[in-house]
């Protein structure tokens, strides 16, 4: 996915989860939308370098969106909506080899208990339900998920397991959106229930894929598969 034109600045502060005050290189102070509901631990701090996009849409209250941050020379895509976009692209172009040989790809399809699956893959014989999570947390030289307690994430794991019980394929796809090139694990110390549910559903045939992104100031794309540990 190619980024829209990026404007560089430095973070003043992030607050109310979805707001960030930033000083651009030209000295202008702006408030940007932060499309990330997590804690953003290890990927943002006052005075860190950031990059935003500008959207001149009269319906938007905030014209700028936070896209990237830089921590210890590593770029981090903090826009969690990007994970779905690059995952779809990587399936279509064959990068995610485990999710090939389907004739239909549909995003945001209703399923389970009043939920929407990120991607539904289908062919004439079978359905494959793919849930996607963006990974930006770094703990002790490892990347981890989640960065905050996520009851919604736990619910998604259970619903994936339900799809397996109905005879379908279900895949939990973690997309690493930072350039550290480190191993991945679950952050059990942050959300024990999520980790326990993960262990239970993966025993019941829910598949797990972890993929690393390549990020620069022009584009972000899924690059390669990463091993993970419980």
Tab-separated table of C-alpha atoms in Angstrom:
chain	number	residue	atom	x	y	z
A	1	UNK	CA	0.000	0.000	0.000
A	2	UNK	CA	1.414	3.355	-1.016
A	3	UNK	CA	1.042	6.120	1.533
A	4	UNK	CA	-0.568	9.397	0.609
A	5	UNK	CA	1.842	12.330	0.901
A	6	UNK	CA	3.428	12.247	4.358
A	7	UNK	CA	4.205	15.314	6.467
A	8	UNK	CA	6.928	14.968	9.099
A	9	UNK	CA	6.657	16.343	12.598
A	10	UNK	CA	7.311	15.674	16.276
A	11	UNK	CA	4.791	14.494	18.835
A	12	UNK	CA	3.772	16.855	21.616
A	13	UNK	CA	1.362	14.424	23.254
A	14	UNK	CA	-1.260	11.786	22.584
A	15	UNK	CA	-4.483	11.999	24.594
A	16	UNK	CA	-8.048	10.687	24.706
A	17	UNK	CA	-6.670	7.716	22.723
A	18	UNK	CA	-7.618	9.125	19.331
A	19	UNK	CA	-5.968	12.572	19.434
A	20	UNK	CA	-2.363	13.707	19.068
A	21	UNK	CA	-0.884	17.193	19.152
A	22	UNK	CA	2.028	17.485	16.734
A	23	UNK	CA	4.463	20.162	15.575
A	24	UNK	CA	5.124	19.885	11.838
A	25	UNK	CA	8.508	20.683	10.305
A	26	UNK	CA	7.204	24.065	9.140
A	27	UNK	CA	6.442	25.003	12.759
A	28	UNK	CA	2.666	24.597	12.474
A	29	UNK	CA	0.996	22.947	15.471
A	30	UNK	CA	-1.797	20.531	14.548
A	31	UNK	CA	-4.116	17.999	16.154
A	32	UNK	CA	-4.232	14.691	14.288
A	33	UNK	CA	-6.606	11.750	14.437
A	34	UNK	CA	-4.959	8.620	15.857
A	35	UNK	CA	-6.561	5.511	14.287
A	36	UNK	CA	-5.472	3.198	17.095
A	37	UNK	CA	-7.497	2.258	20.177
A	38	UNK	CA	-4.628	0.452	21.928
A	39	UNK	CA	-2.160	1.651	24.528
A	40	UNK	CA	0.518	2.191	21.841
A	41	UNK	CA	3.181	1.248	24.377
A	42	UNK	CA	6.701	1.220	22.872
A	43	UNK	CA	5.643	2.940	19.655
A	44	UNK	CA	4.990	6.540	20.678
A	45	UNK	CA	6.428	9.039	23.170
A	46	UNK	CA	6.704	12.829	23.466
A	47	UNK	CA	9.130	14.366	20.949
A	48	UNK	CA	9.370	11.229	18.798
A	49	UNK	CA	9.371	11.663	15.025
A	50	UNK	CA	5.976	11.155	13.406
A	51	UNK	CA	4.452	11.317	9.942
A	52	UNK	CA	0.885	12.325	9.137
A	53	UNK	CA	-1.330	12.482	6.062
A	54	UNK	CA	-3.579	15.424	5.180
A	55	UNK	CA	-7.178	14.925	4.036
A	56	UNK	CA	-9.081	18.006	2.883
A	57	UNK	CA	-12.528	16.505	3.400
A	58	UNK	CA	-15.205	18.918	4.662
A	59	UNK	CA	-16.866	16.054	6.544
A	60	UNK	CA	-13.718	15.431	8.615
A	61	UNK	CA	-13.339	17.234	11.906
A	62	UNK	CA	-9.569	16.604	11.924
A	63	UNK	CA	-7.731	17.032	8.630
A	64	UNK	CA	-4.588	15.118	9.650
A	65	UNK	CA	-4.146	11.398	10.412
A	66	UNK	CA	-1.195	9.888	12.271
A	67	UNK	CA	0.342	7.155	10.100
A	68	UNK	CA	3.918	6.465	11.239
A	69	UNK	CA	6.164	6.957	14.244
A	70	UNK	CA	9.882	6.329	14.724
A	71	UNK	CA	11.377	4.746	17.824
A	72	UNK	CA	15.089	3.858	18.075
A	73	UNK	CA	15.507	4.038	14.283
A	74	UNK	CA	12.542	1.720	13.697
A	75	UNK	CA	9.498	2.851	11.729
A	76	UNK	CA	6.110	1.847	13.126
A	77	UNK	CA	2.792	2.055	11.313
A	78	UNK	CA	0.401	3.004	14.114
A	79	UNK	CA	-2.662	3.138	11.848
A	80	UNK	CA	-4.297	-0.195	12.668
A	81	UNK	CA	-6.653	-0.031	9.663
A	82	UNK	CA	-3.650	-0.488	7.383
A	83	UNK	CA	-3.175	-4.120	8.495
A	84	UNK	CA	-6.379	-5.217	6.755
A	85	UNK	CA	-5.508	-3.358	3.554
A	86	UNK	CA	-2.047	-4.851	3.175
A	87	UNK	CA	-3.279	-8.319	4.182
A	88	UNK	CA	-5.839	-8.258	1.372
A	89	UNK	CA	-3.146	-7.108	-1.053
A	90	UNK	CA	-0.748	-9.841	0.131
A	91	UNK	CA	-3.375	-12.542	-0.357
A	92	UNK	CA	-4.207	-11.291	-3.839
A	93	UNK	CA	-0.573	-11.085	-4.955
A	94	UNK	CA	0.326	-14.485	-3.479
A	95	UNK	CA	2.660	-13.317	-0.678
A	96	UNK	CA	0.600	-15.113	1.971
A	97	UNK	CA	0.941	-18.558	0.470
A	98	UNK	CA	-1.186	-20.260	3.103
A	99	UNK	CA	-4.279	-18.343	1.950
A	100	UNK	CA	-4.270	-19.144	-1.752
A	101	UNK	CA	-6.556	-21.171	-4.040
A	102	UNK	CA	-9.774	-19.364	-3.171
A	103	UNK	CA	-12.000	-17.924	-5.870
A	104	UNK	CA	-13.594	-15.209	-3.736
A	105	UNK	CA	-12.270	-12.680	-1.221
A	106	UNK	CA	-14.802	-10.592	0.700
A	107	UNK	CA	-13.855	-8.116	3.450
A	108	UNK	CA	-16.004	-7.257	6.467
A	109	UNK	CA	-18.552	-10.058	6.288
A	110	UNK	CA	-21.104	-10.695	9.033
A	111	UNK	CA	-20.621	-13.877	11.058
A	112	UNK	CA	-20.809	-15.265	14.588
A	113	UNK	CA	-22.592	-13.314	17.300
A	114	UNK	CA	-23.129	-9.917	15.733
A	115	UNK	CA	-19.552	-9.689	14.456
A	116	UNK	CA	-17.788	-9.060	11.172
A	117	UNK	CA	-14.894	-11.182	9.944
A	118	UNK	CA	-12.042	-9.188	8.432
A	119	UNK	CA	-11.732	-11.464	5.387
A	120	UNK	CA	-13.921	-14.293	4.118
A	121	UNK	CA	-12.265	-16.526	1.520
A	122	UNK	CA	-14.403	-18.964	-0.420
A	123	UNK	CA	-14.263	-21.574	-3.128
A	124	UNK	CA	-16.859	-24.087	-4.206
A	125	UNK	CA	-15.859	-26.489	-1.448
A	126	UNK	CA	-15.018	-24.472	1.641
A	127	UNK	CA	-15.013	-21.169	3.502
A	128	UNK	CA	-12.017	-19.688	5.293
A	129	UNK	CA	-12.521	-17.026	7.976
A	130	UNK	CA	-9.522	-14.727	8.545
A	131	UNK	CA	-9.268	-12.378	11.523
A	132	UNK	CA	-6.461	-9.769	11.381
A	133	UNK	CA	-4.651	-8.024	14.226
A	134	UNK	CA	-2.060	-5.255	13.967
A	135	UNK	CA	1.091	-5.816	16.056
A	136	UNK	CA	3.035	-2.760	17.291
A	137	UNK	CA	4.032	-3.675	20.865
A	138	UNK	CA	7.669	-4.407	21.747
A	139	UNK	CA	8.578	-6.098	25.049
A	140	UNK	CA	12.152	-7.121	25.920
A	141	UNK	CA	13.361	-7.572	22.333
A	142	UNK	CA	10.231	-9.367	21.228
A	143	UNK	CA	7.094	-8.170	19.490
A	144	UNK	CA	3.821	-9.019	21.175
A	145	UNK	CA	0.033	-8.828	21.066
A	146	UNK	CA	-2.121	-7.409	22.586
A	147	UNK	CA	-0.882	-4.092	23.999
A	148	UNK	CA	-3.990	-3.737	26.188
A	149	UNK	CA	-6.739	-5.972	27.544
A	150	UNK	CA	-8.983	-6.871	24.600
A	151	UNK	CA	-12.297	-8.542	25.355
A	152	UNK	CA	-13.186	-7.940	21.704
A	153	UNK	CA	-10.093	-9.845	20.611
A	154	UNK	CA	-10.998	-12.749	22.907
A	155	UNK	CA	-14.503	-12.792	21.436
A	156	UNK	CA	-13.023	-13.009	17.941
A	157	UNK	CA	-10.913	-16.026	18.915
A	158	UNK	CA	-13.972	-17.841	20.247
A	159	UNK	CA	-15.936	-17.071	17.098
A	160	UNK	CA	-13.119	-18.399	14.931
A	161	UNK	CA	-13.247	-21.615	16.936
A	162	UNK	CA	-17.000	-21.757	16.379
A	163	UNK	CA	-16.427	-21.571	12.615
A	164	UNK	CA	-14.068	-24.553	12.825
A	165	UNK	CA	-16.727	-26.502	14.717
A	166	UNK	CA	-19.131	-25.749	11.859
A	167	UNK	CA	-16.683	-27.351	9.425
A	168	UNK	CA	-14.949	-24.249	8.077
A	169	UNK	CA	-11.336	-23.138	8.102
A	170	UNK	CA	-10.388	-20.301	10.497
A	171	UNK	CA	-7.138	-18.324	10.598
A	172	UNK	CA	-5.803	-15.767	13.079
A	173	UNK	CA	-3.432	-13.482	11.157
A	174	UNK	CA	-1.077	-11.160	13.055
A	175	UNK	CA	0.483	-8.421	10.922
A	176	UNK	CA	3.659	-6.886	12.402
A	177	UNK	CA	3.627	-3.183	11.555
A	178	UNK	CA	7.104	-2.179	12.707
A	179	UNK	CA	10.581	-2.722	11.252
A	180	UNK	CA	12.390	-4.237	14.250
A	181	UNK	CA	12.600	-7.743	12.702
A	182	UNK	CA	12.100	-9.477	16.071
A	183	UNK	CA	10.352	-12.710	17.137
A	184	UNK	CA	6.663	-12.603	18.045
A	185	UNK	CA	4.797	-13.845	21.120
A	186	UNK	CA	1.548	-13.312	23.000
A	187	UNK	CA	1.608	-10.681	25.728
A	188	UNK	CA	0.185	-12.956	28.401
A	189	UNK	CA	1.252	-10.544	31.141
A	190	UNK	CA	-1.085	-7.917	29.661
A	191	UNK	CA	-4.149	-10.060	28.923
A	192	UNK	CA	-4.135	-13.534	30.481
A	193	UNK	CA	-7.653	-14.308	29.285
A	194	UNK	CA	-6.759	-13.583	25.672
A	195	UNK	CA	-3.652	-15.766	25.897
A	196	UNK	CA	-5.551	-18.622	27.525
A	197	UNK	CA	-8.336	-18.428	24.948
A	198	UNK	CA	-5.713	-18.402	22.175
A	199	UNK	CA	-4.192	-21.629	23.525
A	200	UNK	CA	-7.603	-23.271	23.733
A	201	UNK	CA	-8.796	-22.361	20.245
A	202	UNK	CA	-5.514	-23.238	18.543
A	203	UNK	CA	-5.796	-26.705	20.058
A	204	UNK	CA	-9.176	-26.867	18.311
A	205	UNK	CA	-7.702	-26.258	14.827
A	206	UNK	CA	-7.785	-22.457	14.589
A	207	UNK	CA	-4.667	-21.705	12.525
A	208	UNK	CA	-2.168	-18.947	13.320
A	209	UNK	CA	-0.107	-16.933	10.848
A	210	UNK	CA	2.330	-14.134	11.708
A	211	UNK	CA	3.666	-11.908	8.928
A	212	UNK	CA	6.255	-9.126	8.956
A	213	UNK	CA	5.697	-5.844	7.126
A	214	UNK	CA	8.308	-3.855	5.240
A	215	UNK	CA	7.842	-0.121	5.906
A	216	UNK	CA	9.410	2.992	4.423
A	217	UNK	CA	8.213	6.558	3.864
A	218	UNK	CA	6.613	5.638	0.560
A	219	UNK	CA	4.795	2.378	1.210
A	220	UNK	CA	4.078	-0.543	3.510
A	221	UNK	CA	3.731	-4.136	2.372
A	222	UNK	CA	3.651	-7.601	3.880
A	223	UNK	CA	7.032	-9.199	3.324
A	224	UNK	CA	7.554	-12.590	4.991
A	225	UNK	CA	6.245	-15.084	7.507
A	226	UNK	CA	7.561	-14.984	11.078
A	227	UNK	CA	7.754	-17.821	13.601
A	228	UNK	CA	6.012	-17.331	16.928
A	229	UNK	CA	6.056	-18.799	20.423
A	230	UNK	CA	3.418	-19.131	23.138
